[in-house]
Amino acid sequence: MEESLICQWSVFRSLLAILQWWTFNVTVIIVNKWIFQKLDFKFPLSVSCVHFICSAIGGYVVIKVLKLKPLITVDPEDRWRRIFPMSFVFCINIVLGNVSLRYIPVSFMQTIKSFTPATTVVLQWLVWRKYFDWRIWASLVPIVGGILLTSMTELSFNMFGFCAALFGCLATSTKTILAESLLHGYKFDSINTVYYMAPFATMILAVPAMLLEGNGILEWFNTHPYPWSAIIIILSSGVLAFCLNFSIFYVIHSTTAVTFNVAGNLKVAVAVLVSWLIFRNPISSMNAVGCAVTLGGCTFYGYVRHLLSQQPPVPGTPRTPRTPRTPRNKMELLPLVNDKLDDKV
């Protein structure tokens, strides 16, 4: 009975983590697009830097001031060896996402980002030799193909924005796998991860942002009719970014890398719908078909994970090479370590 309650709470906790991540993710995407398009603040490096600064301040307040989370002590060597590389990749991922939003519509950017589940699986297979059932590979086909269909009528193509989003897919997969290893291998919670990572990301990005965009920002401030109102919106996007950074690592902490990326495909439909309601970018019937195919692929993926988790290991079959946190005979939707249920987020 107790195990059943723990399992039910684990599923609920994972679903809640995914839902709140969807909310913050879509909101940040829409607000950032509004900043670039409606406020004419065309400086993605500076917007990303504001996000990292707000995340660093937010992490400090939660841990040091409000003391909602105990500080996890990390050796200086591990900070540079483990956290700095992840901060660098995360910084690249955020910057490329904002650069792509600067040049292409939300729907097209989200379409390209739909490749991240496939790149995550491939990276885990190539780097860590992690075994995946052929049905897992098959379930990724309709997910990626379905999202591609949603933007087949996209006319606002920009090569620079397209390349930024494409390379952002690889950065997203690398960041997800690194965060997965860091959180589960070192028992990090999401707030401590942001606490250590955001200052590194700010340090990496601050100088390039000032050198490349400083003069443009001064000119924008002098010519914009309502600069202070716009700055409030930009700072608000930074606060939302802190909530998003927290939710990203919380959902990784509660699920796994593949589940995290597949859940991202589901929120694409919401992002496309909201962006259409706000920016009125054209959506054809092919978009609706693509969303339906995507939902079908995600449903198939969930069914395959559940089916494989219920099957006993067959003697003589290759065992899954374990990363520092690879689960055995569990649904990927369940948290990897049950003793993390006491985390209050």
Short mmCIF file of C-alpha atoms in Angstrom, two decimals:
data_model
loop_
_atom_site.label_atom_id
_atom_site.label_comp_id
_atom_site.label_asym_id
_atom_site.label_seq_id
_atom_site.Cartn_x
_atom_site.Cartn_y
_atom_site.Cartn_z
CA MET A 1 0.00 0.00 0.00
CA GLU A 2 2.77 2.40 0.95
CA GLU A 3 4.68 1.59 -2.24
CA SER A 4 1.53 2.23 -4.29
CA LEU A 5 1.06 5.65 -2.70
CA ILE A 6 4.70 6.50 -3.33
CA CYS A 7 4.37 5.46 -6.96
CA GLN A 8 1.18 7.52 -7.42
CA TRP A 9 2.81 10.55 -5.81
CA SER A 10 5.86 10.09 -8.02
CA VAL A 11 3.73 10.10 -11.17
CA PHE A 12 1.77 13.14 -9.98
CA ARG A 13 4.99 14.95 -9.07
CA SER A 14 6.47 14.26 -12.49
CA LEU A 15 3.35 15.44 -14.30
CA LEU A 16 3.23 18.58 -12.17
CA ALA A 17 6.87 19.28 -12.98
CA ILE A 18 6.20 18.96 -16.71
CA LEU A 19 3.08 21.17 -16.60
CA GLN A 20 4.75 24.02 -14.72
CA TRP A 21 7.73 23.78 -17.10
CA TRP A 22 5.35 24.11 -20.06
CA THR A 23 3.78 27.23 -18.53
CA PHE A 24 7.04 29.05 -17.88
CA ASN A 25 8.61 27.88 -21.16
CA VAL A 26 5.78 29.15 -23.37
CA THR A 27 5.52 32.41 -21.41
CA VAL A 28 9.25 33.15 -21.72
CA ILE A 29 9.21 32.36 -25.45
CA ILE A 30 6.25 34.67 -26.09
CA VAL A 31 7.64 37.50 -23.94
CA ASN A 32 11.05 37.27 -25.62
CA LYS A 33 9.46 37.38 -29.06
CA TRP A 34 7.43 40.38 -27.92
CA ILE A 35 10.64 42.10 -26.79
CA PHE A 36 12.37 41.51 -30.12
CA GLN A 37 9.36 42.27 -32.35
CA LYS A 38 7.08 44.71 -30.54
CA LEU A 39 9.61 46.59 -28.40
CA ASP A 40 12.19 46.54 -31.22
CA PHE A 41 14.87 45.53 -28.69
CA LYS A 42 16.94 43.44 -31.11
CA PHE A 43 19.75 42.45 -28.74
CA PRO A 44 19.54 38.72 -27.92
CA LEU A 45 22.87 38.59 -26.06
CA SER A 46 21.76 41.31 -23.65
CA VAL A 47 18.36 39.71 -23.12
CA SER A 48 20.09 36.42 -22.31
CA CYS A 49 22.47 38.20 -19.93
CA VAL A 50 19.52 39.78 -18.09
CA HIS A 51 18.04 36.31 -17.74
CA PHE A 52 21.22 34.92 -16.20
CA ILE A 53 21.62 37.87 -13.82
CA CYS A 54 18.05 37.45 -12.56
CA SER A 55 18.64 33.72 -12.17
CA ALA A 56 21.82 34.33 -10.16
CA ILE A 57 20.03 36.80 -7.88
CA GLY A 58 17.02 34.50 -7.54
CA GLY A 59 19.17 31.53 -6.58
CA TYR A 60 21.03 33.59 -3.99
CA VAL A 61 17.80 34.90 -2.44
CA VAL A 62 16.21 31.44 -2.23
CA ILE A 63 19.28 29.81 -0.64
CA LYS A 64 21.03 32.55 1.33
CA VAL A 65 18.19 34.92 2.30
CA LEU A 66 14.97 32.90 2.43
CA LYS A 67 16.84 29.68 3.20
CA LEU A 68 14.23 27.61 1.40
CA LYS A 69 16.98 25.23 0.29
CA PRO A 70 20.20 24.28 2.08
CA LEU A 71 23.37 25.13 0.20
CA ILE A 72 25.13 22.10 -1.22
CA THR A 73 28.86 22.63 -0.81
CA VAL A 74 30.91 21.98 -3.93
CA ASP A 75 34.70 21.87 -4.04
CA PRO A 76 36.29 24.63 -6.15
CA GLU A 77 37.80 22.00 -8.42
CA ASP A 78 34.40 20.44 -9.09
CA ARG A 79 32.89 23.86 -9.75
CA TRP A 80 35.25 24.40 -12.66
CA ARG A 81 35.36 20.77 -13.75
CA ARG A 82 31.63 19.96 -13.60
CA ILE A 83 29.54 23.10 -13.31
CA PHE A 84 31.45 25.46 -15.59
CA PRO A 85 31.20 23.20 -18.70
CA MET A 86 27.46 22.80 -18.14
CA SER A 87 27.10 26.56 -17.63
CA PHE A 88 28.95 27.16 -20.89
CA VAL A 89 26.69 24.81 -22.84
CA PHE A 90 23.59 26.20 -21.16
CA CYS A 91 24.70 29.73 -22.03
CA ILE A 92 25.15 28.77 -25.68
CA ASN A 93 21.76 27.08 -25.69
CA ILE A 94 19.91 30.14 -24.34
CA VAL A 95 21.75 32.57 -26.61
CA LEU A 96 21.08 30.51 -29.73
CA GLY A 97 17.41 30.25 -28.79
CA ASN A 98 17.09 34.01 -28.38
CA VAL A 99 19.03 34.66 -31.59
CA SER A 100 16.67 32.38 -33.51
CA LEU A 101 13.65 34.16 -31.99
CA ARG A 102 15.14 37.43 -33.19
CA TYR A 103 15.05 36.28 -36.84
CA ILE A 104 12.34 33.61 -37.23
CA PRO A 105 8.77 33.11 -35.93
CA VAL A 106 8.02 31.17 -32.76
CA SER A 107 6.38 28.30 -34.66
CA PHE A 108 9.38 27.81 -36.95
CA MET A 109 11.86 28.00 -34.08
CA GLN A 110 9.88 25.46 -32.09
CA THR A 111 9.68 23.20 -35.13
CA ILE A 112 13.45 23.06 -35.46
CA LYS A 113 13.80 22.48 -31.71
CA SER A 114 11.66 19.37 -32.12
CA PHE A 115 14.80 17.57 -33.29
CA THR A 116 16.18 17.58 -29.74
CA PRO A 117 14.62 14.24 -28.65
CA ALA A 118 16.38 12.50 -31.54
CA THR A 119 19.69 14.24 -30.91
CA THR A 120 19.47 13.38 -27.20
CA VAL A 121 18.93 9.69 -27.92
CA VAL A 122 21.74 9.66 -30.47
CA LEU A 123 24.16 11.42 -28.10
CA GLN A 124 23.38 9.01 -25.27
CA TRP A 125 23.86 6.10 -27.65
CA LEU A 126 27.11 7.37 -29.13
CA VAL A 127 28.77 8.83 -26.03
CA TRP A 128 27.55 6.55 -23.25
CA ARG A 129 26.58 3.55 -25.41
CA LYS A 130 23.17 3.57 -23.77
CA TYR A 131 20.88 0.90 -25.20
CA PHE A 132 17.42 1.90 -26.53
CA ASP A 133 14.77 -0.50 -27.75
CA TRP A 134 13.96 -0.16 -31.45
CA ARG A 135 10.46 0.98 -30.51
CA ILE A 136 11.96 4.00 -28.75
CA TRP A 137 13.69 4.94 -31.98
CA ALA A 138 10.47 4.35 -33.92
CA SER A 139 8.46 6.56 -31.55
CA LEU A 140 10.75 9.50 -32.29
CA VAL A 141 9.93 9.41 -36.01
CA PRO A 142 6.32 10.68 -35.82
CA ILE A 143 7.25 13.17 -33.09
CA VAL A 144 9.90 14.87 -35.20
CA GLY A 145 7.99 14.44 -38.45
CA GLY A 146 4.77 15.77 -36.95
CA ILE A 147 6.35 18.97 -35.71
CA LEU A 148 8.02 19.45 -39.08
CA LEU A 149 4.59 19.34 -40.71
CA THR A 150 3.39 22.25 -38.56
CA SER A 151 5.79 24.61 -40.34
CA MET A 152 5.75 23.33 -43.91
CA THR A 153 3.95 26.51 -44.97
CA GLU A 154 6.44 28.78 -43.19
CA LEU A 155 7.40 31.66 -45.48
CA SER A 156 9.47 33.73 -43.04
CA PHE A 157 12.62 31.70 -43.56
CA ASN A 158 15.90 33.21 -42.43
CA MET A 159 19.11 31.21 -42.84
CA PHE A 160 20.86 32.80 -39.85
CA GLY A 161 17.91 32.17 -37.56
CA PHE A 162 17.53 28.65 -38.93
CA CYS A 163 21.19 27.78 -38.25
CA ALA A 164 21.00 29.29 -34.75
CA ALA A 165 17.99 27.13 -33.90
CA LEU A 166 19.58 24.05 -35.45
CA PHE A 167 22.79 24.35 -33.45
CA GLY A 168 20.64 25.15 -30.45
CA CYS A 169 19.17 21.64 -30.73
CA LEU A 170 22.59 20.09 -30.24
CA ALA A 171 23.33 22.44 -27.34
CA THR A 172 19.99 21.58 -25.74
CA SER A 173 20.69 17.84 -25.90
CA THR A 174 24.22 18.26 -24.52
CA LYS A 175 22.96 20.50 -21.72
CA THR A 176 20.18 18.07 -20.81
CA ILE A 177 22.54 15.10 -20.58
CA LEU A 178 25.09 17.08 -18.56
CA ALA A 179 22.40 18.34 -16.20
CA GLU A 180 21.03 14.81 -15.85
CA SER A 181 24.45 13.53 -14.82
CA LEU A 182 25.12 16.48 -12.50
CA LEU A 183 21.80 16.38 -10.68
CA HIS A 184 21.66 12.65 -10.10
CA GLY A 185 25.34 11.96 -9.76
CA TYR A 186 25.95 14.74 -7.24
CA LYS A 187 22.52 14.86 -5.55
CA PHE A 188 21.97 18.43 -6.66
CA ASP A 189 18.52 19.98 -6.43
CA SER A 190 17.36 22.44 -9.05
CA ILE A 191 17.88 25.62 -7.02
CA ASN A 192 21.48 24.75 -6.14
CA THR A 193 22.17 24.03 -9.80
CA VAL A 194 20.93 27.49 -10.83
CA TYR A 195 22.77 29.02 -7.85
CA TYR A 196 26.11 27.69 -9.09
CA MET A 197 25.45 27.87 -12.84
CA ALA A 198 23.93 31.33 -13.39
CA PRO A 199 26.97 33.34 -12.17
CA PHE A 200 29.22 31.37 -14.53
CA ALA A 201 26.83 31.97 -17.42
CA THR A 202 26.71 35.70 -16.60
CA MET A 203 30.49 35.86 -16.50
CA ILE A 204 30.73 34.12 -19.89
CA LEU A 205 28.19 36.34 -21.63
CA ALA A 206 28.55 39.80 -20.03
CA VAL A 207 31.63 40.98 -21.94
CA PRO A 208 30.48 39.80 -25.42
CA ALA A 209 27.08 41.42 -24.81
CA MET A 210 28.63 44.78 -23.90
CA LEU A 211 31.12 44.76 -26.78
CA LEU A 212 28.69 43.64 -29.48
CA GLU A 213 25.45 45.30 -28.40
CA GLY A 214 26.36 48.13 -26.00
CA ASN A 215 26.24 50.98 -28.55
CA GLY A 216 23.04 49.66 -30.09
CA ILE A 217 21.32 49.56 -26.70
CA LEU A 218 22.27 53.19 -25.99
CA GLU A 219 20.88 54.25 -29.36
CA TRP A 220 17.68 52.24 -28.75
CA PHE A 221 17.24 53.83 -25.31
CA ASN A 222 17.50 57.35 -26.77
CA THR A 223 15.10 56.69 -29.65
CA HIS A 224 12.45 54.44 -28.09
CA PRO A 225 9.25 56.35 -27.11
CA TYR A 226 8.76 54.45 -23.82
CA PRO A 227 12.17 53.09 -22.82
CA TRP A 228 11.48 52.65 -19.10
CA SER A 229 8.29 50.68 -19.66
CA ALA A 230 10.18 48.48 -22.10
CA ILE A 231 12.99 47.95 -19.58
CA ILE A 232 10.44 46.80 -16.99
CA ILE A 233 9.16 44.22 -19.48
CA ILE A 234 12.72 43.07 -20.22
CA LEU A 235 13.49 42.73 -16.50
CA SER A 236 10.22 40.85 -16.02
CA SER A 237 11.35 38.41 -18.67
CA GLY A 238 14.46 37.85 -16.55
CA VAL A 239 12.33 36.96 -13.52
CA LEU A 240 10.34 34.54 -15.66
CA ALA A 241 13.63 33.13 -16.93
CA PHE A 242 14.66 32.33 -13.34
CA CYS A 243 11.39 30.46 -12.88
CA LEU A 244 12.04 28.67 -16.18
CA ASN A 245 15.60 27.75 -15.21
CA PHE A 246 14.28 26.36 -11.97
CA SER A 247 11.52 24.42 -13.72
CA ILE A 248 13.89 22.98 -16.35
CA PHE A 249 16.17 21.36 -13.79
CA TYR A 250 13.22 20.38 -11.61
CA VAL A 251 11.64 18.43 -14.46
CA ILE A 252 15.00 16.82 -15.32
CA HIS A 253 15.38 15.97 -11.65
CA SER A 254 11.92 14.34 -11.65
CA THR A 255 12.15 12.53 -15.01
CA THR A 256 14.96 11.76 -17.46
CA ALA A 257 16.57 13.40 -20.48
CA VAL A 258 14.46 11.67 -23.13
CA THR A 259 11.17 12.24 -21.29
CA PHE A 260 12.12 15.88 -20.82
CA ASN A 261 12.69 16.39 -24.53
CA VAL A 262 9.60 14.45 -25.62
CA ALA A 263 7.46 16.52 -23.24
CA GLY A 264 8.91 19.53 -25.00
CA ASN A 265 7.27 18.41 -28.23
CA LEU A 266 3.86 18.48 -26.60
CA LYS A 267 4.24 22.07 -25.46
CA VAL A 268 5.11 23.06 -29.03
CA ALA A 269 1.43 22.84 -29.94
CA VAL A 270 0.62 25.24 -27.10
CA ALA A 271 3.42 27.63 -28.11
CA VAL A 272 2.26 27.63 -31.73
CA LEU A 273 -1.34 28.33 -30.69
CA VAL A 274 -0.44 31.14 -28.27
CA SER A 275 1.97 32.73 -30.74
CA TRP A 276 -0.75 32.68 -33.39
CA LEU A 277 -3.22 34.36 -31.04
CA ILE A 278 -0.72 37.11 -30.21
CA PHE A 279 1.35 37.60 -33.38
CA ARG A 280 -1.15 36.21 -35.92
CA ASN A 281 1.43 34.21 -37.85
CA PRO A 282 -0.31 32.06 -40.50
CA ILE A 283 -1.28 28.48 -39.59
CA SER A 284 -2.52 26.12 -42.29
CA SER A 285 -4.41 22.84 -42.04
CA MET A 286 -1.04 21.09 -42.33
CA ASN A 287 -0.11 22.61 -38.99
CA ALA A 288 -3.07 20.91 -37.31
CA VAL A 289 -2.16 17.60 -38.91
CA GLY A 290 1.41 17.95 -37.69
CA CYS A 291 0.27 18.62 -34.12
CA ALA A 292 -1.97 15.54 -34.22
CA VAL A 293 0.89 13.37 -35.48
CA THR A 294 3.13 14.75 -32.73
CA LEU A 295 0.60 13.95 -30.02
CA GLY A 296 0.24 10.45 -31.46
CA GLY A 297 4.01 9.97 -31.40
CA CYS A 298 4.28 11.15 -27.79
CA THR A 299 1.44 8.81 -26.81
CA PHE A 300 3.22 5.95 -28.54
CA TYR A 301 6.46 6.83 -26.75
CA GLY A 302 4.72 6.75 -23.36
CA TYR A 303 3.12 3.42 -24.20
CA VAL A 304 6.47 1.94 -25.26
CA ARG A 305 8.16 3.12 -22.04
CA HIS A 306 5.37 1.60 -19.95
CA LEU A 307 5.42 -1.63 -21.95
CA LEU A 308 9.18 -2.02 -21.62
CA SER A 309 9.10 -1.26 -17.91
CA GLN A 310 6.62 -4.11 -17.35
CA GLN A 311 8.69 -6.70 -19.20
CA PRO A 312 11.16 -8.81 -17.18
CA PRO A 313 14.73 -8.85 -18.52
CA VAL A 314 15.28 -11.61 -21.04
CA PRO A 315 18.37 -13.79 -20.38
CA GLY A 316 21.05 -13.27 -23.00
CA THR A 317 19.86 -9.80 -24.06
CA PRO A 318 22.28 -6.87 -23.75
CA ARG A 319 21.87 -4.87 -20.58
CA THR A 320 21.61 -1.12 -20.73
CA PRO A 321 24.98 0.46 -20.03
CA ARG A 322 24.42 2.68 -17.03
CA THR A 323 25.17 6.36 -16.88
CA PRO A 324 25.53 7.70 -13.32
CA ARG A 325 21.73 7.66 -13.11
CA THR A 326 20.34 5.19 -15.65
CA PRO A 327 17.23 3.54 -14.16
CA ARG A 328 16.50 -0.19 -14.40
CA ASN A 329 13.01 -1.59 -14.99
CA LYS A 330 11.26 1.71 -14.22
CA MET A 331 8.94 3.96 -16.16
CA GLU A 332 10.87 6.98 -17.36
CA LEU A 333 8.05 9.14 -16.05
CA LEU A 334 8.91 8.18 -12.47
CA PRO A 335 11.60 9.98 -10.46
CA LEU A 336 14.89 8.18 -10.52
CA VAL A 337 15.45 8.27 -6.78
CA ASN A 338 12.49 7.96 -4.41
CA ASP A 339 14.24 9.62 -1.50
CA LYS A 340 14.01 12.90 -3.40
CA LEU A 341 10.27 13.03 -2.70
CA ASP A 342 11.00 15.21 0.33
CA ASP A 343 12.27 18.05 -1.88
CA LYS A 344 10.00 21.04 -1.31
CA VAL A 345 10.06 23.26 -4.37
#
